[in-house]
mmCIF file of C-alpha atoms in Angstrom:
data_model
loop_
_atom_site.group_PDB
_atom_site.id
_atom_site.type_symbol
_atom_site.label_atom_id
_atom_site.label_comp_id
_atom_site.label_asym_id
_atom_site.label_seq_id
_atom_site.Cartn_x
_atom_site.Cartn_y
_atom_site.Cartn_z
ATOM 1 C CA UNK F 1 35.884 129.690 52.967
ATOM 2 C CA UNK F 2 35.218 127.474 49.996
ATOM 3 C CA UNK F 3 32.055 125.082 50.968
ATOM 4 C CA UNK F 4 30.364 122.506 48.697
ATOM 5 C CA UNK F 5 26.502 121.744 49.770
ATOM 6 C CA UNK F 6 24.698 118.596 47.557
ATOM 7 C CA UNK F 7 21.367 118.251 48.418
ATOM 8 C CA UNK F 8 18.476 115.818 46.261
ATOM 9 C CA UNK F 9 19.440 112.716 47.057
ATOM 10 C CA UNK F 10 16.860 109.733 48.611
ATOM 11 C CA UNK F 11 15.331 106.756 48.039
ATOM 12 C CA UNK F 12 14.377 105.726 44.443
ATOM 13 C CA UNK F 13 12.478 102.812 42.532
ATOM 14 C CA UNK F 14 14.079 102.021 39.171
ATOM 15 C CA UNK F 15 13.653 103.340 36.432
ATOM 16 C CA UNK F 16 12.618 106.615 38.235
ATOM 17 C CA UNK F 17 14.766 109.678 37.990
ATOM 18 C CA UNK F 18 16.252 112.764 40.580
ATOM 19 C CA UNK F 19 17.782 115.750 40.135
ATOM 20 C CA UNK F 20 20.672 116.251 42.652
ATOM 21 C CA UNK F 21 21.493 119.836 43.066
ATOM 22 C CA UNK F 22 25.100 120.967 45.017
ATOM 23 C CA UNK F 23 24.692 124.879 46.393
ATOM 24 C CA UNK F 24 28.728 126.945 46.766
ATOM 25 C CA UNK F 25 29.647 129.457 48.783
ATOM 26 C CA UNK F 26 33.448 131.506 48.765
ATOM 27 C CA UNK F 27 34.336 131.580 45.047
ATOM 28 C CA UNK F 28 33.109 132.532 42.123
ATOM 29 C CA UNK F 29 31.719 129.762 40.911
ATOM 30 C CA UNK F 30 31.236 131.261 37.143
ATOM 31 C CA UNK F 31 34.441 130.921 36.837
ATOM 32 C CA UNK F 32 35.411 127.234 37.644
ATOM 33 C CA UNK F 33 34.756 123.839 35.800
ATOM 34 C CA UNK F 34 32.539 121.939 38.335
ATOM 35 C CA UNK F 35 32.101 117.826 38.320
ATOM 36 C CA UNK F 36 30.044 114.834 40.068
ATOM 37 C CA UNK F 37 31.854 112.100 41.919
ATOM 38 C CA UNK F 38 30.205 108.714 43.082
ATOM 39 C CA UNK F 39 31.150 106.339 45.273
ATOM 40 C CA UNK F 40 29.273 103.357 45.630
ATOM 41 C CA UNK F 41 28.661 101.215 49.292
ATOM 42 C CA UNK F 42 32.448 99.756 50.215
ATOM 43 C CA UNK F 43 33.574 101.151 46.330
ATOM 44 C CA UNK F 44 36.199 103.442 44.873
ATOM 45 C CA UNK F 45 35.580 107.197 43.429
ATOM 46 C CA UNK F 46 34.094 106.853 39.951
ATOM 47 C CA UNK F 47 34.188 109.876 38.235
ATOM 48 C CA UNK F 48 30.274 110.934 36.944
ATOM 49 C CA UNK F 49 29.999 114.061 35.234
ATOM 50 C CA UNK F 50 31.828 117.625 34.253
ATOM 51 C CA UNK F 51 30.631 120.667 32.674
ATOM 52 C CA UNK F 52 32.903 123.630 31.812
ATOM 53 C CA UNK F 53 33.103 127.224 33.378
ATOM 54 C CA UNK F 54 30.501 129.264 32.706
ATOM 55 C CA UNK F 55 30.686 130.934 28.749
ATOM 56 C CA UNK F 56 30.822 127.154 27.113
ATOM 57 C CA UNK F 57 29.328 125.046 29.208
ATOM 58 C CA UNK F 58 30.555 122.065 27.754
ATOM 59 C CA UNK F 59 29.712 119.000 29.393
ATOM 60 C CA UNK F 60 30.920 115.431 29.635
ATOM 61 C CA UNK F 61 29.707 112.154 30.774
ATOM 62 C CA UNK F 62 31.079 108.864 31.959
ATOM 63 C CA UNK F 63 29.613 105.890 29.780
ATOM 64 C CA UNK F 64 27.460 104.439 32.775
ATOM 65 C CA UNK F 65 25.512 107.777 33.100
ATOM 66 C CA UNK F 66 26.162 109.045 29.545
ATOM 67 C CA UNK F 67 22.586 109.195 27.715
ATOM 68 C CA UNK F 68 20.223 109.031 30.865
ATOM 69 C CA UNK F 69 21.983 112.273 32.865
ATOM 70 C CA UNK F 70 22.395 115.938 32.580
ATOM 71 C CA UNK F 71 24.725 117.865 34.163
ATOM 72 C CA UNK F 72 23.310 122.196 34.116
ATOM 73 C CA UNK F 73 24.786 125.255 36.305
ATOM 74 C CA UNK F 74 22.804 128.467 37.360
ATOM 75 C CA UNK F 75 25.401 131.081 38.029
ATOM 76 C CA UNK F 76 23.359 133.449 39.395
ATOM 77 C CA UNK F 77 22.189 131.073 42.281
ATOM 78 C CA UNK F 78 25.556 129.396 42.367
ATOM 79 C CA UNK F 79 24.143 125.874 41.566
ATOM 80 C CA UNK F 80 25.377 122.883 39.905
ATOM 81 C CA UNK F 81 22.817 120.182 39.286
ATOM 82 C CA UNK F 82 22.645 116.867 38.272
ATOM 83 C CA UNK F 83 19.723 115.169 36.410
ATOM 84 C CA UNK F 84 19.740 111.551 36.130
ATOM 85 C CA UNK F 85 16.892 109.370 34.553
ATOM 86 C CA UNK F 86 16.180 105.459 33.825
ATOM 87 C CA UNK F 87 17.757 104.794 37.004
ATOM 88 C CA UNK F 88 19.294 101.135 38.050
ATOM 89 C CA UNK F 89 20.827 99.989 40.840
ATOM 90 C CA UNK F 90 24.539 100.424 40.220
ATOM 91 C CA UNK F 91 23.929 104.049 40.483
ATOM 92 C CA UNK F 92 23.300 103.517 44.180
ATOM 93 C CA UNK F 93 26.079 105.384 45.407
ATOM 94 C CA UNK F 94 26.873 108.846 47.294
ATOM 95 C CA UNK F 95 27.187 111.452 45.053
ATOM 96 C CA UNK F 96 29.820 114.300 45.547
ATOM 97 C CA UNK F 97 30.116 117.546 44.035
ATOM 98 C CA UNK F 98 33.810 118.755 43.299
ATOM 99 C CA UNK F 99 34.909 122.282 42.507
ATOM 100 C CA UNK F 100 37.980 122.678 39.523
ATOM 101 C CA UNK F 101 41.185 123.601 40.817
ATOM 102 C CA UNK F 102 42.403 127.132 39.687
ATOM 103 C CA UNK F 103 45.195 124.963 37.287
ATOM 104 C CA UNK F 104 42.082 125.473 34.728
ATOM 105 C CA UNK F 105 42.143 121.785 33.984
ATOM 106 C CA UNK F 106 38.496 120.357 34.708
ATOM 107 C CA UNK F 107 39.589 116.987 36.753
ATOM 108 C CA UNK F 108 41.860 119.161 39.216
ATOM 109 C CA UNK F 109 39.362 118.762 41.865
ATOM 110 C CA UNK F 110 40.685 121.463 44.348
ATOM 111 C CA UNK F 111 37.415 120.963 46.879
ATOM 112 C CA UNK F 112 34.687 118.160 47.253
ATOM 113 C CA UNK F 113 31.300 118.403 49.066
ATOM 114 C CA UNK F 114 29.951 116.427 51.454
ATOM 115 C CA UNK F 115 28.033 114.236 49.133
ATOM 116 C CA UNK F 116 24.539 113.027 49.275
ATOM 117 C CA UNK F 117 23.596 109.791 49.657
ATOM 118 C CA UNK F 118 20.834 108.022 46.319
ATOM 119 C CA UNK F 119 19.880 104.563 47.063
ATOM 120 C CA UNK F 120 17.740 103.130 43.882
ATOM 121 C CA UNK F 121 15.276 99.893 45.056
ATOM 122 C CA UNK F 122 12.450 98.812 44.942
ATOM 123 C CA UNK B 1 39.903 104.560 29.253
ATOM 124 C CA UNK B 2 42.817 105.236 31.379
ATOM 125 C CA UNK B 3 43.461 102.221 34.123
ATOM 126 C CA UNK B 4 45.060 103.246 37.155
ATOM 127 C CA UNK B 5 46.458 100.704 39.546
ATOM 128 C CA UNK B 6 48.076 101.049 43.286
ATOM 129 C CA UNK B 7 50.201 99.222 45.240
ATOM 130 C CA UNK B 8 50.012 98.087 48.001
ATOM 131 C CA UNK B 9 46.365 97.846 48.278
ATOM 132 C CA UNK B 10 46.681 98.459 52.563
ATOM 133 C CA UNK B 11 49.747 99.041 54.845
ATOM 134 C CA UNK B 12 49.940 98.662 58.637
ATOM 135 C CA UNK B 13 52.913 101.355 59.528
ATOM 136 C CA UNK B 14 53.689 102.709 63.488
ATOM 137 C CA UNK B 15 53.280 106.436 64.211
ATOM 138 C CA UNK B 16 56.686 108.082 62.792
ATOM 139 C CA UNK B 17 57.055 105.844 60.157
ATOM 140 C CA UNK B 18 57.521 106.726 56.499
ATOM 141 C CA UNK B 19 54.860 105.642 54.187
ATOM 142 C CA UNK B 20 55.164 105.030 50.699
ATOM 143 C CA UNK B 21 52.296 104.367 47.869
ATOM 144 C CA UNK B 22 52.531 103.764 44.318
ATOM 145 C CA UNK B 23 50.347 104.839 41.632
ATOM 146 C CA UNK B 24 50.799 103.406 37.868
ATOM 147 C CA UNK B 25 48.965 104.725 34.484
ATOM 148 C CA UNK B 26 48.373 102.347 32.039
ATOM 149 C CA UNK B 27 49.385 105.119 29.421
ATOM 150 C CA UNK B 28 51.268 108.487 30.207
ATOM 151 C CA UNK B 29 49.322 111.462 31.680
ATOM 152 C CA UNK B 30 51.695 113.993 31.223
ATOM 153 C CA UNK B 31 51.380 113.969 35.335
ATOM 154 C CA UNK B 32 47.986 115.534 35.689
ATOM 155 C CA UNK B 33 47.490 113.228 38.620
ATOM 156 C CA UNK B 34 46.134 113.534 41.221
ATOM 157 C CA UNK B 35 46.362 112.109 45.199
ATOM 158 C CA UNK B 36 43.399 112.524 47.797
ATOM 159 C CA UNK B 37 42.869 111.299 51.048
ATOM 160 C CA UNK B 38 39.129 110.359 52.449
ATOM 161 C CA UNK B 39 38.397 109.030 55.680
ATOM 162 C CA UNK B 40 36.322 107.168 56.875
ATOM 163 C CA UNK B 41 32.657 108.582 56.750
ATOM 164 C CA UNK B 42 34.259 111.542 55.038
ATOM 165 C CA UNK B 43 34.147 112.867 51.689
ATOM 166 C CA UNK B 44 37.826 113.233 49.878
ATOM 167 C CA UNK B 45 40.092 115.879 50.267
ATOM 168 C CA UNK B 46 42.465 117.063 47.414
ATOM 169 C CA UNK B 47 46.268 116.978 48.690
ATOM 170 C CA UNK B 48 48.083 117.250 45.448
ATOM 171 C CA UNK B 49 47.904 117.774 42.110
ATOM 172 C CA UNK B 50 50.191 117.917 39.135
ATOM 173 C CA UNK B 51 51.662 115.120 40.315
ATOM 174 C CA UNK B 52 53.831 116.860 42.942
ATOM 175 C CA UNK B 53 52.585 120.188 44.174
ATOM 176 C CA UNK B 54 50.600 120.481 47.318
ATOM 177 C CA UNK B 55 47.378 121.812 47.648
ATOM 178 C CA UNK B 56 47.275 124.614 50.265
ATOM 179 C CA UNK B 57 46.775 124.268 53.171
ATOM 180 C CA UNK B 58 47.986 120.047 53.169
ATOM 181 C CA UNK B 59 50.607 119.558 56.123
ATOM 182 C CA UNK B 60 54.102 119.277 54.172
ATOM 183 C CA UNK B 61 54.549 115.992 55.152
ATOM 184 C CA UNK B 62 52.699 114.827 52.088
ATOM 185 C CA UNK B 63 54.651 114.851 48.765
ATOM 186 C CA UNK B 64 54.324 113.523 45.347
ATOM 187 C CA UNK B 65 56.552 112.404 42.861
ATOM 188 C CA UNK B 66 57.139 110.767 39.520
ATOM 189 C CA UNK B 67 56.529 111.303 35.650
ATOM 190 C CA UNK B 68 55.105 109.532 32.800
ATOM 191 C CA UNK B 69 53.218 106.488 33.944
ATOM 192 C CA UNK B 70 54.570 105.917 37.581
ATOM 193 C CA UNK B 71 54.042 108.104 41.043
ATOM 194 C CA UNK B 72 54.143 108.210 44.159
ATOM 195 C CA UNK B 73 52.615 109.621 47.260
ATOM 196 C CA UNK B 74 54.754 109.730 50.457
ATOM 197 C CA UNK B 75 54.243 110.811 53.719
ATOM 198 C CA UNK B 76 57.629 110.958 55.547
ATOM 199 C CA UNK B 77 56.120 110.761 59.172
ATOM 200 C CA UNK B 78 52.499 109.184 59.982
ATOM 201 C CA UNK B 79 50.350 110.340 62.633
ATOM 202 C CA UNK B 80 47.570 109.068 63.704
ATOM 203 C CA UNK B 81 45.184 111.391 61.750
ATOM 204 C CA UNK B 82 46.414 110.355 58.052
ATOM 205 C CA UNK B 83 44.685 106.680 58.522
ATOM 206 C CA UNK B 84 41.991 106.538 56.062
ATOM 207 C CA UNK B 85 42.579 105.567 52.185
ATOM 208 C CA UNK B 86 44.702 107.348 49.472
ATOM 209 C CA UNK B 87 43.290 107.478 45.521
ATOM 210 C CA UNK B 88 45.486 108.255 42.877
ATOM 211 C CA UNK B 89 43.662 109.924 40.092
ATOM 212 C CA UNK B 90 43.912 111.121 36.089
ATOM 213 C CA UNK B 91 42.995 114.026 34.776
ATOM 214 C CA UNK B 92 44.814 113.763 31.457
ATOM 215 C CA UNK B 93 41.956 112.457 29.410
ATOM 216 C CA UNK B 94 37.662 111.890 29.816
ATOM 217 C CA UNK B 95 37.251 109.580 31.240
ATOM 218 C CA UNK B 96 38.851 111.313 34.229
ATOM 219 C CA UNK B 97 39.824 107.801 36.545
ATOM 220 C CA UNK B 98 40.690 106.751 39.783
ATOM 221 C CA UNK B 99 43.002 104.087 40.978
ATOM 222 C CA UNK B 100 41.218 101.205 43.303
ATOM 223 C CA UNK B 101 42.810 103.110 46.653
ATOM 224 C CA UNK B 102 45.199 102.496 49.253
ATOM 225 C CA UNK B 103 44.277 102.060 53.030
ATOM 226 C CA UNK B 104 46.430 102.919 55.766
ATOM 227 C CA UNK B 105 45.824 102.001 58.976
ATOM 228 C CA UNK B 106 48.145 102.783 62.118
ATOM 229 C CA UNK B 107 49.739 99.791 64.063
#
């Protein structure tokens, strides 16, 4: 069974930074483009963040995030992260890991974790 | 950037009723859209891709259609379960975009 776990998400002041982290368990997660998905209190999906299957590790970034976020894998613990920095409060959202659909193309999100939930305030 | 717009934006149907949303591109994406379903509280889940193939496992009910700049998502019988809201999504080109979502409730 395919599960997504994020964890690293909380309360933070602007300007301050967090590293979310999203653990996966039933695939082989080397193998699969793997992306960040945000949805903001009462708001639509907005697409973060997407980095490549393991080999090229490409990555690629929406404008709001692009600059001030990283998006890193560790294949042998099954990991995908997310790093943001300089944060404001229009990143206040819930943040949701999604696994690449065996198509090969990178916003074929075949499964989506639960998500977890960054507030930024003061 | 890819806009993606939906119509209606919420429909009241009875249980056994056909449902019908509409998802439009405002260039073609050579159908590498998308359609999930989240509930509410929930996090989405992925019912079809490609435009029209279902992902496993998604009650055939659901089915996609459509080419070029206009789709649609239909399911040909609500239940009471498939309340929640519907997102179309791209995947042609970065950045990867969602349309503003459809909510179906049940009368």
């Amino acid at each position: 069974e395919v599960q997504l776990l994020e964890s690293g998400g909380g309360l933070v002041q602007p300007g301050g930074s967090l590293r979310l982290s999203c653990e996966v368990s039933g695939f082989t997660f080397a193998n699969y483009a793997m992306s960040w998905v945000r949805q903001a209190p009462g708001k639509g999906l907005e697409w973060v963040s997407t980095i490549s299957h393991s080999g090229a590790s490409t990555t690629y970034f929406s404008d709001s995030v692009k600059g001030r976020s990283t998006i890193s894998r560790d294949n042998s613990k099954n990991t995908l992260f997310l790093q943001m920095g300089s944060l404001r409060a229009e990143d206040t959202a819930i943040y949701y890991c999604a696994k690449g659909g065996p198509s090969g193309y990178y916003g074929d999100f075949d499964y989506w974790g639960q998500g977890t939930p960054v507030t930024v305030s003061s | 950037d890819i806009q993606m717009t939906q119509s209606p934006s919420s429909v009241s149907a009875s249980v056994g009723d056909r449902v019908t949303i509409t998802c439009r591109a405002s260039q073609g994406i050579n159908n590498y859209l998308a359609w999930v379903q989240q509930k509410p509280g929930k996090a989405p889940k992925s019912l079809i891709y490609a435009a029209s193939s279902l992902r496993s496992g998604v009650p055939s009910k659901f089915s996609g259609s459509g080419s070029g700049t206009d789709f649609t998502l239909t399911i040909s019988s609500l239940q009471p379960e498939d309340s929640g809201t519907y997102y179309c999504q791209q995947y042609d080109s970065y950045p990867f975009t969602f349309g503003p979502g459809t909510r179906v409730d049940i009368k």
